[in-house]
C-alpha atoms as one frame of an Amber mdcrd trajectory, in Angstrom:
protein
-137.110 -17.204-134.602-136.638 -18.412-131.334-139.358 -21.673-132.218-137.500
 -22.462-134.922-134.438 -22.070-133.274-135.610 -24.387-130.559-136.915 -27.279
-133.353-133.622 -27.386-135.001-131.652 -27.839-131.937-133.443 -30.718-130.982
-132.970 -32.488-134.348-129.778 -31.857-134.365-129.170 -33.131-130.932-131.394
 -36.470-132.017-129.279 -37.194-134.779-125.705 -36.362-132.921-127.583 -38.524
-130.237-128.656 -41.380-132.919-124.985 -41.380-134.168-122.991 -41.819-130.285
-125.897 -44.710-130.159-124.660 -46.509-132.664-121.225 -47.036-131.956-122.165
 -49.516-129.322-122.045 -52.890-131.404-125.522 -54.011-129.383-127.156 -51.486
-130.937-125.682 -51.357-134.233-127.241 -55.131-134.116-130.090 -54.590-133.110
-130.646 -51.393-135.049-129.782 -53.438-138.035-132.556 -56.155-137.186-135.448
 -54.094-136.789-134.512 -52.509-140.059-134.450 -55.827-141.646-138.273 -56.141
-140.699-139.560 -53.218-140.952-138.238 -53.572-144.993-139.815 -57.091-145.057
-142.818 -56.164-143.767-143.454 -52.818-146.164-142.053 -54.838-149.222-144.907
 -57.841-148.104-147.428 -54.818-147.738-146.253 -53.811-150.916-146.382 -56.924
-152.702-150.181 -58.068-150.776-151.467 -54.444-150.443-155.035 -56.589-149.810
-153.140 -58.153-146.865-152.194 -55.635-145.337-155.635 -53.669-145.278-157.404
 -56.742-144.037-155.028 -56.636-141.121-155.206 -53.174-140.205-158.857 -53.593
-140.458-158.597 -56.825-137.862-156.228 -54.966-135.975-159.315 -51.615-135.752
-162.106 -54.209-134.771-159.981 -55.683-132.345-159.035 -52.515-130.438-162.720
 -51.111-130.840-164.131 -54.244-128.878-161.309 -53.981-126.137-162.250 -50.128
-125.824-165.708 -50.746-125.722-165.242 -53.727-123.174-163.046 -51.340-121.102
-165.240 -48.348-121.113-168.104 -50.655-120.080-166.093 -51.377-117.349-165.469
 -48.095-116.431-168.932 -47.144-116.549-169.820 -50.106-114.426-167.260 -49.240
-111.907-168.598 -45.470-111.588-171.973 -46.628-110.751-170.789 -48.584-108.298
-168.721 -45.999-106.899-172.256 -43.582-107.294-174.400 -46.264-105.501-171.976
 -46.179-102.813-171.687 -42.505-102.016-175.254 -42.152-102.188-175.536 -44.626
 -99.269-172.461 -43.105 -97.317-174.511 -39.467 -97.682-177.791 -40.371 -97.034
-178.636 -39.171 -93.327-180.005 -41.928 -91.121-183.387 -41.677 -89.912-183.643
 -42.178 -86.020-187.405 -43.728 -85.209-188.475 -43.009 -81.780
């Protein structure tokens, strides 16, 4: 009860919230604009459905080479830090 209680009072505050937003003219605008595209774009996905899945899979490759670049970096930068606290903990040998 007290979950669903909790769900519904935060939609309802979203859309009181979405409503006092909109009576500022700014946002009216610009609320207004990125409606406008959004529509173009689904009725162009709609219209070039083979479009549209080419560029989602672009968009995949894309951000599957700059995650593997950036977890190659990461992995280079952790053996770096490895090789670097190895030397730090190794004890120096005095010769005598």
């Amino acid at each position: 009860m007290g979950k669903r209680r909790l769900i519904t009072s935060m939609v309802i505050g979203a859309a009181v919230g979405g409503v006092v937003a909109l009576c500022d003219w700014e946002t009216r605008n610009y609320s207004k604009h990125k409606l406008r595209i959004i529509r173009d774009k689904s009725s162009n996905f709609i219209h070039n459905p083979t479009q549209g899945i080419r560029n989602a899979r672009i968009a995949v490759e894309e951000f599957s080479e700059s995650f593997s670049y950036q977890a190659q970096n990461a992995m280079n930068a952790l053996e770096q830090v490895e090789n670097s606290l190895e030397k730090l903990s190794k004890p120096k040998r005095i010769e005598g």
